[in-house]
């Protein structure tokens, strides 16, 4: 009986972890999309990089991945 309770608690913890990972991945994708959009709209890439924590080089790569040629 105790083992079943422990397994149920573990299963709930695993489910919370999986849901959190899905939310984290969605949030990361949102940040990447918004960062590229900000640079495309004229924001300074260095400033955007400082705000979002994505390097300028990675921002440019993300832009390229999205089919964008971001300004320097």
PDB file of N, CA and C in Angstrom:
ATOM      1  N   UNK A   1       0.826  -1.193   0.000  1.00  0.00           N
ATOM      2  CA  UNK A   1       0.000   0.000   0.000  1.00  0.00           C
ATOM      3  C   UNK A   1       0.878   1.268   0.000  1.00  0.00           C
ATOM      4  N   UNK A   2       1.910   1.262   0.829  1.00  0.00           N
ATOM      5  CA  UNK A   2       2.809   2.417   0.899  1.00  0.00           C
ATOM      6  C   UNK A   2       3.537   2.609  -0.431  1.00  0.00           C
ATOM      7  N   UNK A   3       3.913   1.506  -1.052  1.00  0.00           N
ATOM      8  CA  UNK A   3       4.596   1.578  -2.346  1.00  0.00           C
ATOM      9  C   UNK A   3       3.684   2.195  -3.398  1.00  0.00           C
ATOM     10  N   UNK A   4       2.426   1.809  -3.403  1.00  0.00           N
ATOM     11  CA  UNK A   4       1.470   2.380  -4.360  1.00  0.00           C
ATOM     12  C   UNK A   4       1.338   3.883  -4.150  1.00  0.00           C
ATOM     13  N   UNK A   5       1.319   4.318  -2.883  1.00  0.00           N
ATOM     14  CA  UNK A   5       1.217   5.749  -2.581  1.00  0.00           C
ATOM     15  C   UNK A   5       2.459   6.482  -3.073  1.00  0.00           C
ATOM     16  N   UNK A   6       3.634   5.884  -2.852  1.00  0.00           N
ATOM     17  CA  UNK A   6       4.880   6.497  -3.311  1.00  0.00           C
ATOM     18  C   UNK A   6       4.920   6.585  -4.831  1.00  0.00           C
ATOM     19  N   UNK A   7       4.468   5.537  -5.489  1.00  0.00           N
ATOM     20  CA  UNK A   7       4.446   5.551  -6.951  1.00  0.00           C
ATOM     21  C   UNK A   7       3.458   6.587  -7.475  1.00  0.00           C
ATOM     22  N   UNK A   8       2.335   6.732  -6.822  1.00  0.00           N
ATOM     23  CA  UNK A   8       1.348   7.735  -7.242  1.00  0.00           C
ATOM     24  C   UNK A   8       1.943   9.131  -7.088  1.00  0.00           C
ATOM     25  N   UNK A   9       2.644   9.364  -5.994  1.00  0.00           N
ATOM     26  CA  UNK A   9       3.294  10.663  -5.788  1.00  0.00           C
ATOM     27  C   UNK A   9       4.364  10.904  -6.842  1.00  0.00           C
ATOM     28  N   UNK A  10       5.129   9.867  -7.153  1.00  0.00           N
ATOM     29  CA  UNK A  10       6.155   9.978  -8.184  1.00  0.00           C
ATOM     30  C   UNK A  10       5.531  10.271  -9.541  1.00  0.00           C
ATOM     31  N   UNK A  11       4.461   9.573  -9.869  1.00  0.00           N
ATOM     32  CA  UNK A  11       3.799   9.792 -11.152  1.00  0.00           C
ATOM     33  C   UNK A  11       3.274  11.220 -11.268  1.00  0.00           C
ATOM     34  N   UNK A  12       2.744  11.762 -10.185  1.00  0.00           N
ATOM     35  CA  UNK A  12       2.281  13.156 -10.198  1.00  0.00           C
ATOM     36  C   UNK A  12       3.450  14.118 -10.388  1.00  0.00           C
ATOM     37  N   UNK A  13       4.558  13.840  -9.725  1.00  0.00           N
ATOM     38  CA  UNK A  13       5.739  14.692  -9.865  1.00  0.00           C
ATOM     39  C   UNK A  13       6.268  14.655 -11.298  1.00  0.00           C
ATOM     40  N   UNK A  14       6.283  13.474 -11.891  1.00  0.00           N
ATOM     41  CA  UNK A  14       6.735  13.331 -13.279  1.00  0.00           C
ATOM     42  C   UNK A  14       5.797  14.097 -14.206  1.00  0.00           C
ATOM     43  N   UNK A  15       4.518  14.011 -13.970  1.00  0.00           N
ATOM     44  CA  UNK A  15       3.551  14.731 -14.804  1.00  0.00           C
ATOM     45  C   UNK A  15       3.766  16.245 -14.687  1.00  0.00           C
ATOM     46  N   UNK A  16       3.990  16.741 -13.470  1.00  0.00           N
ATOM     47  CA  UNK A  16       4.249  18.176 -13.288  1.00  0.00           C
ATOM     48  C   UNK A  16       5.524  18.593 -14.018  1.00  0.00           C
ATOM     49  N   UNK A  17       6.557  17.753 -13.946  1.00  0.00           N
ATOM     50  CA  UNK A  17       7.804  18.035 -14.637  1.00  0.00           C
ATOM     51  C   UNK A  17       7.580  18.116 -16.141  1.00  0.00           C
ATOM     52  N   UNK A  18       6.865  17.153 -16.693  1.00  0.00           N
ATOM     53  CA  UNK A  18       6.611  17.149 -18.130  1.00  0.00           C
ATOM     54  C   UNK A  18       5.812  18.367 -18.564  1.00  0.00           C
ATOM     55  N   UNK A  19       4.819  18.736 -17.784  1.00  0.00           N
ATOM     56  CA  UNK A  19       4.029  19.930 -18.102  1.00  0.00           C
ATOM     57  C   UNK A  19       4.890  21.185 -18.016  1.00  0.00           C
ATOM     58  N   UNK A  20       5.775  21.230 -17.041  1.00  0.00           N
ATOM     59  CA  UNK A  20       6.673  22.382 -16.896  1.00  0.00           C
ATOM     60  C   UNK A  20       7.635  22.483 -18.067  1.00  0.00           C
ATOM     61  N   UNK A  21       8.130  21.340 -18.532  1.00  0.00           N
ATOM     62  CA  UNK A  21       9.036  21.343 -19.679  1.00  0.00           C
ATOM     63  C   UNK A  21       8.333  21.829 -20.936  1.00  0.00           C
ATOM     64  N   UNK A  22       7.086  21.437 -21.116  1.00  0.00           N
ATOM     65  CA  UNK A  22       6.310  21.910 -22.264  1.00  0.00           C
ATOM     66  C   UNK A  22       6.136  23.427 -22.182  1.00  0.00           C
ATOM     67  N   UNK A  23       5.799  23.919 -21.000  1.00  0.00           N
ATOM     68  CA  UNK A  23       5.614  25.360 -20.816  1.00  0.00           C
ATOM     69  C   UNK A  23       6.925  26.108 -21.033  1.00  0.00           C
ATOM     70  N   UNK A  24       8.029  25.567 -20.529  1.00  0.00           N
ATOM     71  CA  UNK A  24       9.337  26.200 -20.712  1.00  0.00           C
ATOM     72  C   UNK A  24       9.701  26.270 -22.188  1.00  0.00           C
ATOM     73  N   UNK A  25       9.494  25.191 -22.907  1.00  0.00           N
ATOM     74  CA  UNK A  25       9.805  25.186 -24.340  1.00  0.00           C
ATOM     75  C   UNK A  25       8.948  26.191 -25.100  1.00  0.00           C
ATOM     76  N   UNK A  26       7.693  26.313 -24.738  1.00  0.00           N
ATOM     77  CA  UNK A  26       6.814  27.294 -25.387  1.00  0.00           C
ATOM     78  C   UNK A  26       7.271  28.717 -25.071  1.00  0.00           C
ATOM     79  N   UNK A  27       7.650  28.957 -23.833  1.00  0.00           N
ATOM     80  CA  UNK A  27       8.125  30.290 -23.444  1.00  0.00           C
ATOM     81  C   UNK A  27       9.422  30.628 -24.171  1.00  0.00           C
ATOM     82  N   UNK A  28      10.315  29.652 -24.281  1.00  0.00           N
ATOM     83  CA  UNK A  28      11.579  29.879 -24.992  1.00  0.00           C
ATOM     84  C   UNK A  28      11.308  30.226 -26.453  1.00  0.00           C
ATOM     85  N   UNK A  29      10.393  29.503 -27.081  1.00  0.00           N
ATOM     86  CA  UNK A  29      10.047  29.782 -28.481  1.00  0.00           C
ATOM     87  C   UNK A  29       9.455  31.180 -28.619  1.00  0.00           C
ATOM     88  N   UNK A  30       8.633  31.598 -27.654  1.00  0.00           N
ATOM     89  CA  UNK A  30       8.062  32.950 -27.678  1.00  0.00           C
ATOM     90  C   UNK A  30       9.158  34.001 -27.579  1.00  0.00           C
ATOM     91  N   UNK A  31      10.111  33.800 -26.680  1.00  0.00           N
ATOM     92  CA  UNK A  31      11.206  34.756 -26.515  1.00  0.00           C
ATOM     93  C   UNK A  31      12.009  34.845 -27.803  1.00  0.00           C
ATOM     94  N   UNK A  32      12.321  33.714 -28.405  1.00  0.00           N
ATOM     95  CA  UNK A  32      13.086  33.724 -29.649  1.00  0.00           C
ATOM     96  C   UNK A  32      12.337  34.461 -30.752  1.00  0.00           C
ATOM     97  N   UNK A  33      11.063  34.183 -30.883  1.00  0.00           N
ATOM     98  CA  UNK A  33      10.256  34.834 -31.920  1.00  0.00           C
ATOM     99  C   UNK A  33      10.179  36.338 -31.688  1.00  0.00           C
ATOM    100  N   UNK A  34       9.930  36.745 -30.451  1.00  0.00           N
ATOM    101  CA  UNK A  34       9.821  38.177 -30.137  1.00  0.00           C
ATOM    102  C   UNK A  34      11.162  38.882 -30.285  1.00  0.00           C
ATOM    103  N   UNK A  35      12.246  38.215 -29.946  1.00  0.00           N
ATOM    104  CA  UNK A  35      13.571  38.824 -30.075  1.00  0.00           C
ATOM    105  C   UNK A  35      13.894  39.080 -31.543  1.00  0.00           C
ATOM    106  N   UNK A  36      13.643  38.105 -32.384  1.00  0.00           N
ATOM    107  CA  UNK A  36      13.879  38.284 -33.819  1.00  0.00           C
ATOM    108  C   UNK A  36      12.977  39.392 -34.365  1.00  0.00           C
ATOM    109  N   UNK A  37      11.731  39.411 -33.945  1.00  0.00           N
ATOM    110  CA  UNK A  37      10.805  40.449 -34.405  1.00  0.00           C
ATOM    111  C   UNK A  37      11.263  41.831 -33.971  1.00  0.00           C
ATOM    112  N   UNK A  38      11.795  41.941 -32.764  1.00  0.00           N
ATOM    113  CA  UNK A  38      12.263  43.239 -32.267  1.00  0.00           C
ATOM    114  C   UNK A  38      13.439  43.749 -33.099  1.00  0.00           C
ATOM    115  N   UNK A  39      14.391  42.873 -33.402  1.00  0.00           N
ATOM    116  CA  UNK A  39      15.541  43.288 -34.217  1.00  0.00           C
ATOM    117  C   UNK A  39      15.085  43.632 -35.632  1.00  0.00           C
ATOM    118  N   UNK A  40      14.196  42.815 -36.168  1.00  0.00           N
ATOM    119  CA  UNK A  40      13.669  43.082 -37.514  1.00  0.00           C
ATOM    120  C   UNK A  40      12.978  44.437 -37.572  1.00  0.00           C
ATOM    121  N   UNK A  41      12.327  44.811 -36.474  1.00  0.00           N
ATOM    122  CA  UNK A  41      11.593  46.078 -36.423  1.00  0.00           C
ATOM    123  C   UNK A  41      12.504  47.268 -36.141  1.00  0.00           C
ATOM    124  N   UNK A  42      13.807  47.007 -35.947  1.00  0.00           N
ATOM    125  CA  UNK A  42      14.741  48.113 -35.795  1.00  0.00           C
ATOM    126  C   UNK A  42      15.412  48.231 -34.441  1.00  0.00           C
ATOM    127  N   UNK A  43      15.069  47.381 -33.501  1.00  0.00           N
ATOM    128  CA  UNK A  43      15.739  47.430 -32.197  1.00  0.00           C
ATOM    129  C   UNK A  43      17.191  47.002 -32.369  1.00  0.00           C
ATOM    130  N   UNK A  44      18.061  47.552 -31.551  1.00  0.00           N
ATOM    131  CA  UNK A  44      19.478  47.218 -31.588  1.00  0.00           C
ATOM    132  C   UNK A  44      19.677  45.771 -31.134  1.00  0.00           C
ATOM    133  N   UNK A  45      20.375  44.987 -31.957  1.00  0.00           N
ATOM    134  CA  UNK A  45      20.576  43.563 -31.651  1.00  0.00           C
ATOM    135  C   UNK A  45      21.307  43.376 -30.329  1.00  0.00           C
ATOM    136  N   UNK A  46      22.256  44.241 -30.022  1.00  0.00           N
ATOM    137  CA  UNK A  46      22.999  44.120 -28.761  1.00  0.00           C
ATOM    138  C   UNK A  46      22.069  44.348 -27.571  1.00  0.00           C
ATOM    139  N   UNK A  47      21.188  45.334 -27.695  1.00  0.00           N
ATOM    140  CA  UNK A  47      20.233  45.611 -26.617  1.00  0.00           C
ATOM    141  C   UNK A  47      19.249  44.447 -26.444  1.00  0.00           C
ATOM    142  N   UNK A  48      18.748  43.943 -27.557  1.00  0.00           N
ATOM    143  CA  UNK A  48      17.820  42.801 -27.500  1.00  0.00           C
ATOM    144  C   UNK A  48      18.516  41.606 -26.860  1.00  0.00           C
ATOM    145  N   UNK A  49      19.756  41.364 -27.254  1.00  0.00           N
ATOM    146  CA  UNK A  49      20.520  40.249 -26.690  1.00  0.00           C
ATOM    147  C   UNK A  49      20.660  40.405 -25.179  1.00  0.00           C
ATOM    148  N   UNK A  50      20.896  41.625 -24.730  1.00  0.00           N
ATOM    149  CA  UNK A  50      21.035  41.868 -23.297  1.00  0.00           C
ATOM    150  C   UNK A  50      19.748  41.627 -22.531  1.00  0.00           C
ATOM    151  N   UNK A  51      18.641  41.947 -23.151  1.00  0.00           N
ATOM    152  CA  UNK A  51      17.350  41.769 -22.485  1.00  0.00           C
ATOM    153  C   UNK A  51      16.955  40.296 -22.430  1.00  0.00           C
ATOM    154  N   UNK A  52      17.137  39.575 -23.537  1.00  0.00           N
ATOM    155  CA  UNK A  52      16.614  38.208 -23.606  1.00  0.00           C
ATOM    156  C   UNK A  52      17.641  37.130 -23.288  1.00  0.00           C
ATOM    157  N   UNK A  53      18.914  37.501 -23.259  1.00  0.00           N
ATOM    158  CA  UNK A  53      19.935  36.513 -22.943  1.00  0.00           C
ATOM    159  C   UNK A  53      20.351  35.639 -24.114  1.00  0.00           C
ATOM    160  N   UNK A  54      19.939  36.000 -25.303  1.00  0.00           N
ATOM    161  CA  UNK A  54      20.352  35.287 -26.509  1.00  0.00           C
ATOM    162  C   UNK A  54      21.461  36.106 -27.150  1.00  0.00           C
ATOM    163  N   UNK A  55      22.586  35.489 -27.449  1.00  0.00           N
ATOM    164  CA  UNK A  55      23.703  36.237 -28.022  1.00  0.00           C
ATOM    165  C   UNK A  55      23.316  36.834 -29.374  1.00  0.00           C
ATOM    166  N   UNK A  56      24.048  37.881 -29.772  1.00  0.00           N
ATOM    167  CA  UNK A  56      23.774  38.495 -31.071  1.00  0.00           C
ATOM    168  C   UNK A  56      23.940  37.476 -32.198  1.00  0.00           C
ATOM    169  N   UNK A  57      24.978  36.650 -32.102  1.00  0.00           N
ATOM    170  CA  UNK A  57      25.196  35.636 -33.135  1.00  0.00           C
ATOM    171  C   UNK A  57      24.027  34.656 -33.193  1.00  0.00           C
ATOM    172  N   UNK A  58      23.545  34.254 -32.023  1.00  0.00           N
ATOM    173  CA  UNK A  58      22.402  33.335 -32.000  1.00  0.00           C
ATOM    174  C   UNK A  58      21.138  34.011 -32.506  1.00  0.00           C
ATOM    175  N   UNK A  59      20.994  35.307 -32.228  1.00  0.00           N
ATOM    176  CA  UNK A  59      19.841  36.044 -32.766  1.00  0.00           C
ATOM    177  C   UNK A  59      19.871  36.035 -34.286  1.00  0.00           C
ATOM    178  N   UNK A  60      21.046  36.266 -34.845  1.00  0.00           N
ATOM    179  CA  UNK A  60      21.164  36.275 -36.303  1.00  0.00           C
ATOM    180  C   UNK A  60      20.877  34.888 -36.877  1.00  0.00           C
ATOM    181  N   UNK A  61      21.346  33.855 -36.176  1.00  0.00           N
ATOM    182  CA  UNK A  61      21.067  32.487 -36.634  1.00  0.00           C
ATOM    183  C   UNK A  61      19.571  32.189 -36.555  1.00  0.00           C
ATOM    184  N   UNK A  62      18.938  32.617 -35.468  1.00  0.00           N
ATOM    185  CA  UNK A  62      17.489  32.432 -35.352  1.00  0.00           C
ATOM    186  C   UNK A  62      16.774  33.159 -36.482  1.00  0.00           C
ATOM    187  N   UNK A  63      17.232  34.375 -36.766  1.00  0.00           N
ATOM    188  CA  UNK A  63      16.648  35.125 -37.869  1.00  0.00           C
ATOM    189  C   UNK A  63      16.768  34.355 -39.170  1.00  0.00           C
ATOM    190  N   UNK A  64      17.948  33.802 -39.407  1.00  0.00           N
ATOM    191  CA  UNK A  64      18.162  33.022 -40.625  1.00  0.00           C
ATOM    192  C   UNK A  64      17.258  31.786 -40.625  1.00  0.00           C
ATOM    193  N   UNK A  65      17.120  31.155 -39.463  1.00  0.00           N
ATOM    194  CA  UNK A  65      16.237  29.989 -39.362  1.00  0.00           C
ATOM    195  C   UNK A  65      14.796  30.359 -39.690  1.00  0.00           C
ATOM    196  N   UNK A  66      14.418  31.613 -39.359  1.00  0.00           N
ATOM    197  CA  UNK A  66      13.064  32.096 -39.639  1.00  0.00           C
ATOM    198  C   UNK A  66      12.958  32.710 -41.028  1.00  0.00           C
ATOM    199  N   UNK A  67      14.045  32.634 -41.806  1.00  0.00           N
ATOM    200  CA  UNK A  67      14.026  33.184 -43.157  1.00  0.00           C
ATOM    201  C   UNK A  67      14.254  34.684 -43.192  1.00  0.00           C
ATOM    202  N   UNK A  68      14.837  35.221 -42.129  1.00  0.00           N
ATOM    203  CA  UNK A  68      15.073  36.665 -42.012  1.00  0.00           C
ATOM    204  C   UNK A  68      16.559  36.945 -42.145  1.00  0.00           C
ATOM    205  N   UNK A  69      16.904  38.058 -42.747  1.00  0.00           N
ATOM    206  CA  UNK A  69      18.276  38.551 -42.762  1.00  0.00           C
ATOM    207  C   UNK A  69      18.268  39.794 -41.874  1.00  0.00           C
ATOM    208  N   UNK A  70      18.603  39.600 -40.610  1.00  0.00           N
ATOM    209  CA  UNK A  70      18.484  40.696 -39.639  1.00  0.00           C
ATOM    210  C   UNK A  70      19.545  41.762 -39.889  1.00  0.00           C
ATOM    211  N   UNK A  71      19.172  43.027 -39.677  1.00  0.00           N
ATOM    212  CA  UNK A  71      20.150  44.106 -39.836  1.00  0.00           C
ATOM    213  C   UNK A  71      21.245  44.009 -38.788  1.00  0.00           C
ATOM    214  N   UNK A  72      22.400  44.517 -39.109  1.00  0.00           N
ATOM    215  CA  UNK A  72      23.529  44.501 -38.166  1.00  0.00           C
ATOM    216  C   UNK A  72      23.531  45.723 -37.304  1.00  0.00           C
TER     217      UNK A  72
END
